[in-house]
Amino acid sequence: MGWQELEIVWRTILLYGVILVIFRLMGKREIGELSVLDLVVFIMLGEIAIIAIEDREKPLVDQIIPMVTLMLIQITLALVSIKSQKLRKLLDGEPVILIRDGKIDERKMRKNRYNFEDLLVQLREKDIGDLRDVEYAILEPSGRLSVFQKQPNPKSQKQNPVFTFPLILDGLVQYDNLSEMKKTEVWLRQQLQELGYPDIGEISYCSFQDGEFFVDLIDK
């Protein structure tokens, strides 16, 4: 192994130790709870470290200075945000209620650029297959969805969760799910017409379970 290879090795080891110390000083947070600011700082630190390993022309101290600067900025903002609620909301964001008593808030979903597929995936990950079972669903600043289920009736409590396939999402018919049920769009439109929903484009979410439709209209 030549001198150049050895230099790359010791630079890598040194920068690994520097980044480890920086992360420890910035505090412990779970990966799923990282804010946008945390991710930006971590990505920048990684990029600086890669450049420092590959660029052997510059002294290593010149590469470490911006890393330490980022750490000091992050720590300073974290300390200030503890005292200032406004700054904390600006940096980390704030929780947003997306579902309240089974009713979807489409305006807040659009504002947070959060689509129905994201919502349904996170609900399924929590073994929730029907929006009617949701009391509250809150989108946390980290992007994690916190879900509070309605209190089940002991007499009608099911042993296993039943997943309800959506037939309409954001005004669009889900043809694959209709095919799974061996139903047609004509059947769906007729059923909704009888229930007083003539315009599918006004429906935010529609599902069919145990012979009953659940319809949530788009907020106007």
mmCIF file with all atom_site columns, C-alpha atoms in Angstrom:
data_model
loop_
_atom_site.group_PDB
_atom_site.id
_atom_site.type_symbol
_atom_site.label_atom_id
_atom_site.label_alt_id
_atom_site.label_comp_id
_atom_site.label_asym_id
_atom_site.label_entity_id
_atom_site.label_seq_id
_atom_site.pdbx_PDB_ins_code
_atom_site.Cartn_x
_atom_site.Cartn_y
_atom_site.Cartn_z
_atom_site.occupancy
_atom_site.B_iso_or_equiv
_atom_site.pdbx_formal_charge
_atom_site.auth_seq_id
_atom_site.auth_comp_id
_atom_site.auth_asym_id
_atom_site.auth_atom_id
_atom_site.pdbx_PDB_model_num
ATOM 1   C CA . MET A 1 1   ? 0.000   0.000   0.000   1.00 0.00 ? 1   MET A CA 1
ATOM 2   C CA . GLY A 1 2   ? 1.461   3.320   -1.123  1.00 0.00 ? 2   GLY A CA 1
ATOM 3   C CA . TRP A 1 3   ? 1.520   6.687   0.629   1.00 0.00 ? 3   TRP A CA 1
ATOM 4   C CA . GLN A 1 4   ? -1.538  7.971   -1.245  1.00 0.00 ? 4   GLN A CA 1
ATOM 5   C CA . GLU A 1 5   ? -3.630  4.987   -0.151  1.00 0.00 ? 5   GLU A CA 1
ATOM 6   C CA . LEU A 1 6   ? -2.454  5.370   3.445   1.00 0.00 ? 6   LEU A CA 1
ATOM 7   C CA . GLU A 1 7   ? -3.370  9.056   3.378   1.00 0.00 ? 7   GLU A CA 1
ATOM 8   C CA . ILE A 1 8   ? -6.898  8.219   2.217   1.00 0.00 ? 8   ILE A CA 1
ATOM 9   C CA . VAL A 1 9   ? -7.223  5.660   5.022   1.00 0.00 ? 9   VAL A CA 1
ATOM 10  C CA . TRP A 1 10  ? -6.162  7.993   7.822   1.00 0.00 ? 10  TRP A CA 1
ATOM 11  C CA . ARG A 1 11  ? -8.259  10.854  6.422   1.00 0.00 ? 11  ARG A CA 1
ATOM 12  C CA . THR A 1 12  ? -11.266 8.551   6.398   1.00 0.00 ? 12  THR A CA 1
ATOM 13  C CA . ILE A 1 13  ? -10.638 7.389   9.974   1.00 0.00 ? 13  ILE A CA 1
ATOM 14  C CA . LEU A 1 14  ? -10.105 10.941  11.227  1.00 0.00 ? 14  LEU A CA 1
ATOM 15  C CA . LEU A 1 15  ? -13.219 12.316  9.506   1.00 0.00 ? 15  LEU A CA 1
ATOM 16  C CA . TYR A 1 16  ? -15.247 9.385   10.777  1.00 0.00 ? 16  TYR A CA 1
ATOM 17  C CA . GLY A 1 17  ? -14.242 10.335  14.324  1.00 0.00 ? 17  GLY A CA 1
ATOM 18  C CA . VAL A 1 18  ? -14.963 14.026  13.700  1.00 0.00 ? 18  VAL A CA 1
ATOM 19  C CA . ILE A 1 19  ? -18.463 13.323  12.334  1.00 0.00 ? 19  ILE A CA 1
ATOM 20  C CA . LEU A 1 20  ? -19.191 10.929  15.187  1.00 0.00 ? 20  LEU A CA 1
ATOM 21  C CA . VAL A 1 21  ? -18.255 13.603  17.740  1.00 0.00 ? 21  VAL A CA 1
ATOM 22  C CA . ILE A 1 22  ? -20.336 16.221  15.897  1.00 0.00 ? 22  ILE A CA 1
ATOM 23  C CA . PHE A 1 23  ? -23.411 13.982  15.856  1.00 0.00 ? 23  PHE A CA 1
ATOM 24  C CA . ARG A 1 24  ? -23.029 13.267  19.560  1.00 0.00 ? 24  ARG A CA 1
ATOM 25  C CA . LEU A 1 25  ? -22.722 16.954  20.369  1.00 0.00 ? 25  LEU A CA 1
ATOM 26  C CA . MET A 1 26  ? -25.799 17.835  18.301  1.00 0.00 ? 26  MET A CA 1
ATOM 27  C CA . GLY A 1 27  ? -27.923 15.506  20.452  1.00 0.00 ? 27  GLY A CA 1
ATOM 28  C CA . LYS A 1 28  ? -29.727 12.209  20.082  1.00 0.00 ? 28  LYS A CA 1
ATOM 29  C CA . ARG A 1 29  ? -32.740 11.962  17.799  1.00 0.00 ? 29  ARG A CA 1
ATOM 30  C CA . GLU A 1 30  ? -34.322 8.984   16.122  1.00 0.00 ? 30  GLU A CA 1
ATOM 31  C CA . ILE A 1 31  ? -33.968 8.822   12.341  1.00 0.00 ? 31  ILE A CA 1
ATOM 32  C CA . GLY A 1 32  ? -37.747 9.019   11.930  1.00 0.00 ? 32  GLY A CA 1
ATOM 33  C CA . GLU A 1 33  ? -37.858 12.200  14.026  1.00 0.00 ? 33  GLU A CA 1
ATOM 34  C CA . LEU A 1 34  ? -35.253 14.194  12.114  1.00 0.00 ? 34  LEU A CA 1
ATOM 35  C CA . SER A 1 35  ? -36.420 17.602  10.972  1.00 0.00 ? 35  SER A CA 1
ATOM 36  C CA . VAL A 1 36  ? -35.747 19.073  7.541   1.00 0.00 ? 36  VAL A CA 1
ATOM 37  C CA . LEU A 1 37  ? -32.986 21.178  9.089   1.00 0.00 ? 37  LEU A CA 1
ATOM 38  C CA . ASP A 1 38  ? -31.355 18.075  10.577  1.00 0.00 ? 38  ASP A CA 1
ATOM 39  C CA . LEU A 1 39  ? -31.388 16.321  7.212   1.00 0.00 ? 39  LEU A CA 1
ATOM 40  C CA . VAL A 1 40  ? -29.871 19.339  5.463   1.00 0.00 ? 40  VAL A CA 1
ATOM 41  C CA . VAL A 1 41  ? -27.027 19.513  7.996   1.00 0.00 ? 41  VAL A CA 1
ATOM 42  C CA . PHE A 1 42  ? -26.371 15.750  7.822   1.00 0.00 ? 42  PHE A CA 1
ATOM 43  C CA . ILE A 1 43  ? -26.295 15.786  4.011   1.00 0.00 ? 43  ILE A CA 1
ATOM 44  C CA . MET A 1 44  ? -23.915 18.767  3.964   1.00 0.00 ? 44  MET A CA 1
ATOM 45  C CA . LEU A 1 45  ? -21.631 17.092  6.509   1.00 0.00 ? 45  LEU A CA 1
ATOM 46  C CA . GLY A 1 46  ? -21.533 13.950  4.400   1.00 0.00 ? 46  GLY A CA 1
ATOM 47  C CA . GLU A 1 47  ? -20.717 15.895  1.236   1.00 0.00 ? 47  GLU A CA 1
ATOM 48  C CA . ILE A 1 48  ? -17.947 17.869  2.974   1.00 0.00 ? 48  ILE A CA 1
ATOM 49  C CA . ALA A 1 49  ? -16.477 14.640  4.342   1.00 0.00 ? 49  ALA A CA 1
ATOM 50  C CA . ILE A 1 50  ? -16.400 13.035  0.881   1.00 0.00 ? 50  ILE A CA 1
ATOM 51  C CA . ILE A 1 51  ? -14.675 16.072  -0.608  1.00 0.00 ? 51  ILE A CA 1
ATOM 52  C CA . ALA A 1 52  ? -12.172 16.108  2.269   1.00 0.00 ? 52  ALA A CA 1
ATOM 53  C CA . ILE A 1 53  ? -11.276 12.450  1.662   1.00 0.00 ? 53  ILE A CA 1
ATOM 54  C CA . GLU A 1 54  ? -10.883 12.820  -2.107  1.00 0.00 ? 54  GLU A CA 1
ATOM 55  C CA . ASP A 1 55  ? -9.192  16.243  -2.197  1.00 0.00 ? 55  ASP A CA 1
ATOM 56  C CA . ARG A 1 56  ? -5.778  15.675  -0.682  1.00 0.00 ? 56  ARG A CA 1
ATOM 57  C CA . GLU A 1 57  ? -4.413  19.015  -1.943  1.00 0.00 ? 57  GLU A CA 1
ATOM 58  C CA . LYS A 1 58  ? -6.151  21.073  0.761   1.00 0.00 ? 58  LYS A CA 1
ATOM 59  C CA . PRO A 1 59  ? -5.135  20.793  4.424   1.00 0.00 ? 59  PRO A CA 1
ATOM 60  C CA . LEU A 1 60  ? -7.565  18.653  6.380   1.00 0.00 ? 60  LEU A CA 1
ATOM 61  C CA . VAL A 1 61  ? -8.165  21.430  8.888   1.00 0.00 ? 61  VAL A CA 1
ATOM 62  C CA . ASP A 1 62  ? -9.678  23.576  6.116   1.00 0.00 ? 62  ASP A CA 1
ATOM 63  C CA . GLN A 1 63  ? -12.237 20.816  5.541   1.00 0.00 ? 63  GLN A CA 1
ATOM 64  C CA . ILE A 1 64  ? -13.047 20.352  9.224   1.00 0.00 ? 64  ILE A CA 1
ATOM 65  C CA . ILE A 1 65  ? -13.739 24.062  9.862   1.00 0.00 ? 65  ILE A CA 1
ATOM 66  C CA . PRO A 1 66  ? -17.007 24.165  7.830   1.00 0.00 ? 66  PRO A CA 1
ATOM 67  C CA . MET A 1 67  ? -18.124 20.932  9.526   1.00 0.00 ? 67  MET A CA 1
ATOM 68  C CA . VAL A 1 68  ? -17.617 22.449  12.958  1.00 0.00 ? 68  VAL A CA 1
ATOM 69  C CA . THR A 1 69  ? -19.348 25.636  11.776  1.00 0.00 ? 69  THR A CA 1
ATOM 70  C CA . LEU A 1 70  ? -22.416 23.636  10.735  1.00 0.00 ? 70  LEU A CA 1
ATOM 71  C CA . MET A 1 71  ? -22.432 21.935  14.114  1.00 0.00 ? 71  MET A CA 1
ATOM 72  C CA . LEU A 1 72  ? -22.311 25.265  15.950  1.00 0.00 ? 72  LEU A CA 1
ATOM 73  C CA . ILE A 1 73  ? -25.145 26.659  13.800  1.00 0.00 ? 73  ILE A CA 1
ATOM 74  C CA . GLN A 1 74  ? -27.280 23.605  14.486  1.00 0.00 ? 74  GLN A CA 1
ATOM 75  C CA . ILE A 1 75  ? -26.638 23.664  18.237  1.00 0.00 ? 75  ILE A CA 1
ATOM 76  C CA . THR A 1 76  ? -27.320 27.416  18.407  1.00 0.00 ? 76  THR A CA 1
ATOM 77  C CA . LEU A 1 77  ? -30.618 27.105  16.542  1.00 0.00 ? 77  LEU A CA 1
ATOM 78  C CA . ALA A 1 78  ? -31.629 24.181  18.750  1.00 0.00 ? 78  ALA A CA 1
ATOM 79  C CA . LEU A 1 79  ? -30.960 26.171  21.926  1.00 0.00 ? 79  LEU A CA 1
ATOM 80  C CA . VAL A 1 80  ? -32.766 29.251  20.636  1.00 0.00 ? 80  VAL A CA 1
ATOM 81  C CA . SER A 1 81  ? -35.771 27.216  19.467  1.00 0.00 ? 81  SER A CA 1
ATOM 82  C CA . ILE A 1 82  ? -36.163 25.858  23.012  1.00 0.00 ? 82  ILE A CA 1
ATOM 83  C CA . LYS A 1 83  ? -36.892 29.399  24.157  1.00 0.00 ? 83  LYS A CA 1
ATOM 84  C CA . SER A 1 84  ? -38.814 30.571  21.076  1.00 0.00 ? 84  SER A CA 1
ATOM 85  C CA . GLN A 1 85  ? -41.957 28.732  20.012  1.00 0.00 ? 85  GLN A CA 1
ATOM 86  C CA . LYS A 1 86  ? -42.190 30.795  16.806  1.00 0.00 ? 86  LYS A CA 1
ATOM 87  C CA . LEU A 1 87  ? -38.675 29.833  15.747  1.00 0.00 ? 87  LEU A CA 1
ATOM 88  C CA . ARG A 1 88  ? -39.344 26.205  16.631  1.00 0.00 ? 88  ARG A CA 1
ATOM 89  C CA . LYS A 1 89  ? -42.412 26.154  14.383  1.00 0.00 ? 89  LYS A CA 1
ATOM 90  C CA . LEU A 1 90  ? -40.468 27.889  11.616  1.00 0.00 ? 90  LEU A CA 1
ATOM 91  C CA . LEU A 1 91  ? -37.584 25.398  11.745  1.00 0.00 ? 91  LEU A CA 1
ATOM 92  C CA . ASP A 1 92  ? -39.367 22.160  12.579  1.00 0.00 ? 92  ASP A CA 1
ATOM 93  C CA . GLY A 1 93  ? -42.923 22.852  11.433  1.00 0.00 ? 93  GLY A CA 1
ATOM 94  C CA . GLU A 1 94  ? -45.984 21.878  13.464  1.00 0.00 ? 94  GLU A CA 1
ATOM 95  C CA . PRO A 1 95  ? -48.384 18.926  13.610  1.00 0.00 ? 95  PRO A CA 1
ATOM 96  C CA . VAL A 1 96  ? -51.311 18.959  11.181  1.00 0.00 ? 96  VAL A CA 1
ATOM 97  C CA . ILE A 1 97  ? -54.618 17.123  11.681  1.00 0.00 ? 97  ILE A CA 1
ATOM 98  C CA . LEU A 1 98  ? -55.397 15.313  8.426   1.00 0.00 ? 98  LEU A CA 1
ATOM 99  C CA . ILE A 1 99  ? -58.341 13.213  9.651   1.00 0.00 ? 99  ILE A CA 1
ATOM 100 C CA . ARG A 1 100 ? -60.864 14.220  12.290  1.00 0.00 ? 100 ARG A CA 1
ATOM 101 C CA . ASP A 1 101 ? -63.602 11.712  13.169  1.00 0.00 ? 101 ASP A CA 1
ATOM 102 C CA . GLY A 1 102 ? -63.168 9.884   9.882   1.00 0.00 ? 102 GLY A CA 1
ATOM 103 C CA . LYS A 1 103 ? -63.314 13.112  7.820   1.00 0.00 ? 103 LYS A CA 1
ATOM 104 C CA . ILE A 1 104 ? -60.335 13.931  5.622   1.00 0.00 ? 104 ILE A CA 1
ATOM 105 C CA . ASP A 1 105 ? -59.076 17.509  5.435   1.00 0.00 ? 105 ASP A CA 1
ATOM 106 C CA . GLU A 1 106 ? -58.073 17.770  1.771   1.00 0.00 ? 106 GLU A CA 1
ATOM 107 C CA . ARG A 1 107 ? -56.953 21.389  2.082   1.00 0.00 ? 107 ARG A CA 1
ATOM 108 C CA . LYS A 1 108 ? -54.318 20.542  4.660   1.00 0.00 ? 108 LYS A CA 1
ATOM 109 C CA . MET A 1 109 ? -53.222 17.528  2.618   1.00 0.00 ? 109 MET A CA 1
ATOM 110 C CA . ARG A 1 110 ? -52.685 19.711  -0.441  1.00 0.00 ? 110 ARG A CA 1
ATOM 111 C CA . LYS A 1 111 ? -50.934 22.377  1.630   1.00 0.00 ? 111 LYS A CA 1
ATOM 112 C CA . ASN A 1 112 ? -48.469 19.779  2.919   1.00 0.00 ? 112 ASN A CA 1
ATOM 113 C CA . ARG A 1 113 ? -48.182 18.098  -0.497  1.00 0.00 ? 113 ARG A CA 1
ATOM 114 C CA . TYR A 1 114 ? -49.414 14.874  1.061   1.00 0.00 ? 114 TYR A CA 1
ATOM 115 C CA . ASN A 1 115 ? -51.360 12.552  -1.231  1.00 0.00 ? 115 ASN A CA 1
ATOM 116 C CA . PHE A 1 116 ? -53.946 9.864   -0.608  1.00 0.00 ? 116 PHE A CA 1
ATOM 117 C CA . GLU A 1 117 ? -51.544 7.027   -1.365  1.00 0.00 ? 117 GLU A CA 1
ATOM 118 C CA . ASP A 1 118 ? -49.177 8.252   1.362   1.00 0.00 ? 118 ASP A CA 1
ATOM 119 C CA . LEU A 1 119 ? -52.095 8.456   3.779   1.00 0.00 ? 119 LEU A CA 1
ATOM 120 C CA . LEU A 1 120 ? -53.438 4.974   3.030   1.00 0.00 ? 120 LEU A CA 1
ATOM 121 C CA . VAL A 1 121 ? -49.988 3.375   3.163   1.00 0.00 ? 121 VAL A CA 1
ATOM 122 C CA . GLN A 1 122 ? -49.279 4.804   6.612   1.00 0.00 ? 122 GLN A CA 1
ATOM 123 C CA . LEU A 1 123 ? -52.725 3.762   7.843   1.00 0.00 ? 123 LEU A CA 1
ATOM 124 C CA . ARG A 1 124 ? -52.173 0.206   6.602   1.00 0.00 ? 124 ARG A CA 1
ATOM 125 C CA . GLU A 1 125 ? -48.801 0.121   8.357   1.00 0.00 ? 125 GLU A CA 1
ATOM 126 C CA . LYS A 1 126 ? -50.749 0.693   11.575  1.00 0.00 ? 126 LYS A CA 1
ATOM 127 C CA . ASP A 1 127 ? -53.223 -2.105  10.717  1.00 0.00 ? 127 ASP A CA 1
ATOM 128 C CA . ILE A 1 128 ? -56.019 0.353   9.949   1.00 0.00 ? 128 ILE A CA 1
ATOM 129 C CA . GLY A 1 129 ? -57.988 -0.523  6.871   1.00 0.00 ? 129 GLY A CA 1
ATOM 130 C CA . ASP A 1 130 ? -61.036 1.703   7.205   1.00 0.00 ? 130 ASP A CA 1
ATOM 131 C CA . LEU A 1 131 ? -61.141 5.478   7.687   1.00 0.00 ? 131 LEU A CA 1
ATOM 132 C CA . ARG A 1 132 ? -64.254 5.076   9.811   1.00 0.00 ? 132 ARG A CA 1
ATOM 133 C CA . ASP A 1 133 ? -62.044 3.576   12.523  1.00 0.00 ? 133 ASP A CA 1
ATOM 134 C CA . VAL A 1 134 ? -59.933 6.757   12.766  1.00 0.00 ? 134 VAL A CA 1
ATOM 135 C CA . GLU A 1 135 ? -60.708 9.383   15.398  1.00 0.00 ? 135 GLU A CA 1
ATOM 136 C CA . TYR A 1 136 ? -57.678 11.536  14.578  1.00 0.00 ? 136 TYR A CA 1
ATOM 137 C CA . ALA A 1 137 ? -54.738 11.226  12.192  1.00 0.00 ? 137 ALA A CA 1
ATOM 138 C CA . ILE A 1 138 ? -52.004 13.779  12.770  1.00 0.00 ? 138 ILE A CA 1
ATOM 139 C CA . LEU A 1 139 ? -49.108 14.425  10.411  1.00 0.00 ? 139 LEU A CA 1
ATOM 140 C CA . GLU A 1 140 ? -46.095 15.121  12.615  1.00 0.00 ? 140 GLU A CA 1
ATOM 141 C CA . PRO A 1 141 ? -43.316 17.552  11.590  1.00 0.00 ? 141 PRO A CA 1
ATOM 142 C CA . SER A 1 142 ? -41.054 14.539  10.971  1.00 0.00 ? 142 SER A CA 1
ATOM 143 C CA . GLY A 1 143 ? -43.504 13.176  8.367   1.00 0.00 ? 143 GLY A CA 1
ATOM 144 C CA . ARG A 1 144 ? -44.692 10.362  10.643  1.00 0.00 ? 144 ARG A CA 1
ATOM 145 C CA . LEU A 1 145 ? -48.437 9.829   10.913  1.00 0.00 ? 145 LEU A CA 1
ATOM 146 C CA . SER A 1 146 ? -49.873 9.518   14.425  1.00 0.00 ? 146 SER A CA 1
ATOM 147 C CA . VAL A 1 147 ? -53.236 7.764   14.452  1.00 0.00 ? 147 VAL A CA 1
ATOM 148 C CA . PHE A 1 148 ? -55.821 7.606   17.233  1.00 0.00 ? 148 PHE A CA 1
ATOM 149 C CA . GLN A 1 149 ? -58.496 4.993   16.683  1.00 0.00 ? 149 GLN A CA 1
ATOM 150 C CA . LYS A 1 150 ? -62.084 5.218   17.818  1.00 0.00 ? 150 LYS A CA 1
ATOM 151 C CA . GLN A 1 151 ? -62.962 3.158   20.862  1.00 0.00 ? 151 GLN A CA 1
ATOM 152 C CA . PRO A 1 152 ? -64.345 -0.139  19.532  1.00 0.00 ? 152 PRO A CA 1
ATOM 153 C CA . ASN A 1 153 ? -67.621 -1.614  20.672  1.00 0.00 ? 153 ASN A CA 1
ATOM 154 C CA . PRO A 1 154 ? -66.676 -4.776  22.671  1.00 0.00 ? 154 PRO A CA 1
ATOM 155 C CA . LYS A 1 155 ? -69.650 -6.649  21.237  1.00 0.00 ? 155 LYS A CA 1
ATOM 156 C CA . SER A 1 156 ? -68.684 -5.939  17.647  1.00 0.00 ? 156 SER A CA 1
ATOM 157 C CA . GLN A 1 157 ? -64.902 -5.919  18.022  1.00 0.00 ? 157 GLN A CA 1
ATOM 158 C CA . LYS A 1 158 ? -63.228 -7.929  15.276  1.00 0.00 ? 158 LYS A CA 1
ATOM 159 C CA . GLN A 1 159 ? -60.368 -10.289 15.937  1.00 0.00 ? 159 GLN A CA 1
ATOM 160 C CA . ASN A 1 160 ? -58.406 -9.290  12.838  1.00 0.00 ? 160 ASN A CA 1
ATOM 161 C CA . PRO A 1 161 ? -58.216 -5.942  11.025  1.00 0.00 ? 161 PRO A CA 1
ATOM 162 C CA . VAL A 1 162 ? -60.248 -5.763  7.807   1.00 0.00 ? 162 VAL A CA 1
ATOM 163 C CA . PHE A 1 163 ? -58.741 -3.674  5.038   1.00 0.00 ? 163 PHE A CA 1
ATOM 164 C CA . THR A 1 164 ? -61.150 -1.683  2.933   1.00 0.00 ? 164 THR A CA 1
ATOM 165 C CA . PHE A 1 165 ? -60.080 -0.940  -0.619  1.00 0.00 ? 165 PHE A CA 1
ATOM 166 C CA . PRO A 1 166 ? -60.902 2.593   -1.772  1.00 0.00 ? 166 PRO A CA 1
ATOM 167 C CA . LEU A 1 167 ? -63.165 2.815   -4.815  1.00 0.00 ? 167 LEU A CA 1
ATOM 168 C CA . ILE A 1 168 ? -62.716 6.564   -5.302  1.00 0.00 ? 168 ILE A CA 1
ATOM 169 C CA . LEU A 1 169 ? -59.715 8.693   -4.365  1.00 0.00 ? 169 LEU A CA 1
ATOM 170 C CA . ASP A 1 170 ? -59.702 12.443  -4.900  1.00 0.00 ? 170 ASP A CA 1
ATOM 171 C CA . GLY A 1 171 ? -62.521 12.236  -7.443  1.00 0.00 ? 171 GLY A CA 1
ATOM 172 C CA . LEU A 1 172 ? -60.959 9.383   -9.435  1.00 0.00 ? 172 LEU A CA 1
ATOM 173 C CA . VAL A 1 173 ? -62.386 5.861   -9.731  1.00 0.00 ? 173 VAL A CA 1
ATOM 174 C CA . GLN A 1 174 ? -59.985 3.112   -8.637  1.00 0.00 ? 174 GLN A CA 1
ATOM 175 C CA . TYR A 1 175 ? -60.664 0.576   -11.373 1.00 0.00 ? 175 TYR A CA 1
ATOM 176 C CA . ASP A 1 176 ? -58.278 -2.091  -10.052 1.00 0.00 ? 176 ASP A CA 1
ATOM 177 C CA . ASN A 1 177 ? -60.110 -2.233  -6.737  1.00 0.00 ? 177 ASN A CA 1
ATOM 178 C CA . LEU A 1 178 ? -63.456 -2.369  -8.523  1.00 0.00 ? 178 LEU A CA 1
ATOM 179 C CA . SER A 1 179 ? -62.196 -5.349  -10.516 1.00 0.00 ? 179 SER A CA 1
ATOM 180 C CA . GLU A 1 180 ? -61.121 -7.080  -7.291  1.00 0.00 ? 180 GLU A CA 1
ATOM 181 C CA . MET A 1 181 ? -64.714 -6.727  -6.073  1.00 0.00 ? 181 MET A CA 1
ATOM 182 C CA . LYS A 1 182 ? -66.000 -7.936  -9.460  1.00 0.00 ? 182 LYS A CA 1
ATOM 183 C CA . LYS A 1 183 ? -67.958 -4.710  -9.831  1.00 0.00 ? 183 LYS A CA 1
ATOM 184 C CA . THR A 1 184 ? -68.141 -2.143  -12.634 1.00 0.00 ? 184 THR A CA 1
ATOM 185 C CA . GLU A 1 185 ? -68.022 1.639   -12.775 1.00 0.00 ? 185 GLU A CA 1
ATOM 186 C CA . VAL A 1 186 ? -71.671 1.629   -13.865 1.00 0.00 ? 186 VAL A CA 1
ATOM 187 C CA . TRP A 1 187 ? -72.620 -0.236  -10.665 1.00 0.00 ? 187 TRP A CA 1
ATOM 188 C CA . LEU A 1 188 ? -70.605 2.208   -8.577  1.00 0.00 ? 188 LEU A CA 1
ATOM 189 C CA . ARG A 1 189 ? -72.183 5.273   -10.171 1.00 0.00 ? 189 ARG A CA 1
ATOM 190 C CA . GLN A 1 190 ? -75.688 3.834   -9.792  1.00 0.00 ? 190 GLN A CA 1
ATOM 191 C CA . GLN A 1 191 ? -75.147 3.068   -6.116  1.00 0.00 ? 191 GLN A CA 1
ATOM 192 C CA . LEU A 1 192 ? -73.758 6.511   -5.405  1.00 0.00 ? 192 LEU A CA 1
ATOM 193 C CA . GLN A 1 193 ? -76.549 8.153   -7.383  1.00 0.00 ? 193 GLN A CA 1
ATOM 194 C CA . GLU A 1 194 ? -79.097 6.411   -5.152  1.00 0.00 ? 194 GLU A CA 1
ATOM 195 C CA . LEU A 1 195 ? -77.233 7.649   -2.067  1.00 0.00 ? 195 LEU A CA 1
ATOM 196 C CA . GLY A 1 196 ? -77.343 11.238  -3.325  1.00 0.00 ? 196 GLY A CA 1
ATOM 197 C CA . TYR A 1 197 ? -73.839 11.536  -4.789  1.00 0.00 ? 197 TYR A CA 1
ATOM 198 C CA . PRO A 1 198 ? -74.341 12.131  -8.516  1.00 0.00 ? 198 PRO A CA 1
ATOM 199 C CA . ASP A 1 199 ? -70.916 13.696  -9.162  1.00 0.00 ? 199 ASP A CA 1
ATOM 200 C CA . ILE A 1 200 ? -67.944 11.405  -8.503  1.00 0.00 ? 200 ILE A CA 1
ATOM 201 C CA . GLY A 1 201 ? -65.592 14.351  -9.001  1.00 0.00 ? 201 GLY A CA 1
ATOM 202 C CA . GLU A 1 202 ? -66.856 15.828  -5.709  1.00 0.00 ? 202 GLU A CA 1
ATOM 203 C CA . ILE A 1 203 ? -65.927 12.723  -3.701  1.00 0.00 ? 203 ILE A CA 1
ATOM 204 C CA . SER A 1 204 ? -62.638 12.761  -1.819  1.00 0.00 ? 204 SER A CA 1
ATOM 205 C CA . TYR A 1 205 ? -62.779 9.172   -0.582  1.00 0.00 ? 205 TYR A CA 1
ATOM 206 C CA . CYS A 1 206 ? -65.237 6.329   -1.082  1.00 0.00 ? 206 CYS A CA 1
ATOM 207 C CA . SER A 1 207 ? -65.073 2.735   0.131   1.00 0.00 ? 207 SER A CA 1
ATOM 208 C CA . PHE A 1 208 ? -67.464 -0.206  0.353   1.00 0.00 ? 208 PHE A CA 1
ATOM 209 C CA . GLN A 1 209 ? -67.443 -2.608  3.297   1.00 0.00 ? 209 GLN A CA 1
ATOM 210 C CA . ASP A 1 210 ? -70.036 -5.052  4.683   1.00 0.00 ? 210 ASP A CA 1
ATOM 211 C CA . GLY A 1 211 ? -72.665 -3.809  2.243   1.00 0.00 ? 211 GLY A CA 1
ATOM 212 C CA . GLU A 1 212 ? -72.240 -0.154  3.211   1.00 0.00 ? 212 GLU A CA 1
ATOM 213 C CA . PHE A 1 213 ? -70.636 2.787   1.461   1.00 0.00 ? 213 PHE A CA 1
ATOM 214 C CA . PHE A 1 214 ? -68.439 5.291   3.251   1.00 0.00 ? 214 PHE A CA 1
ATOM 215 C CA . VAL A 1 215 ? -68.257 8.607   1.376   1.00 0.00 ? 215 VAL A CA 1
ATOM 216 C CA . ASP A 1 216 ? -66.190 11.656  2.235   1.00 0.00 ? 216 ASP A CA 1
ATOM 217 C CA . LEU A 1 217 ? -66.781 14.725  0.057   1.00 0.00 ? 217 LEU A CA 1
ATOM 218 C CA . ILE A 1 218 ? -64.061 17.105  -1.022  1.00 0.00 ? 218 ILE A CA 1
ATOM 219 C CA . ASP A 1 219 ? -63.996 20.238  1.114   1.00 0.00 ? 219 ASP A CA 1
ATOM 220 C CA . LYS A 1 220 ? -65.259 23.288  -0.769  1.00 0.00 ? 220 LYS A CA 1
#
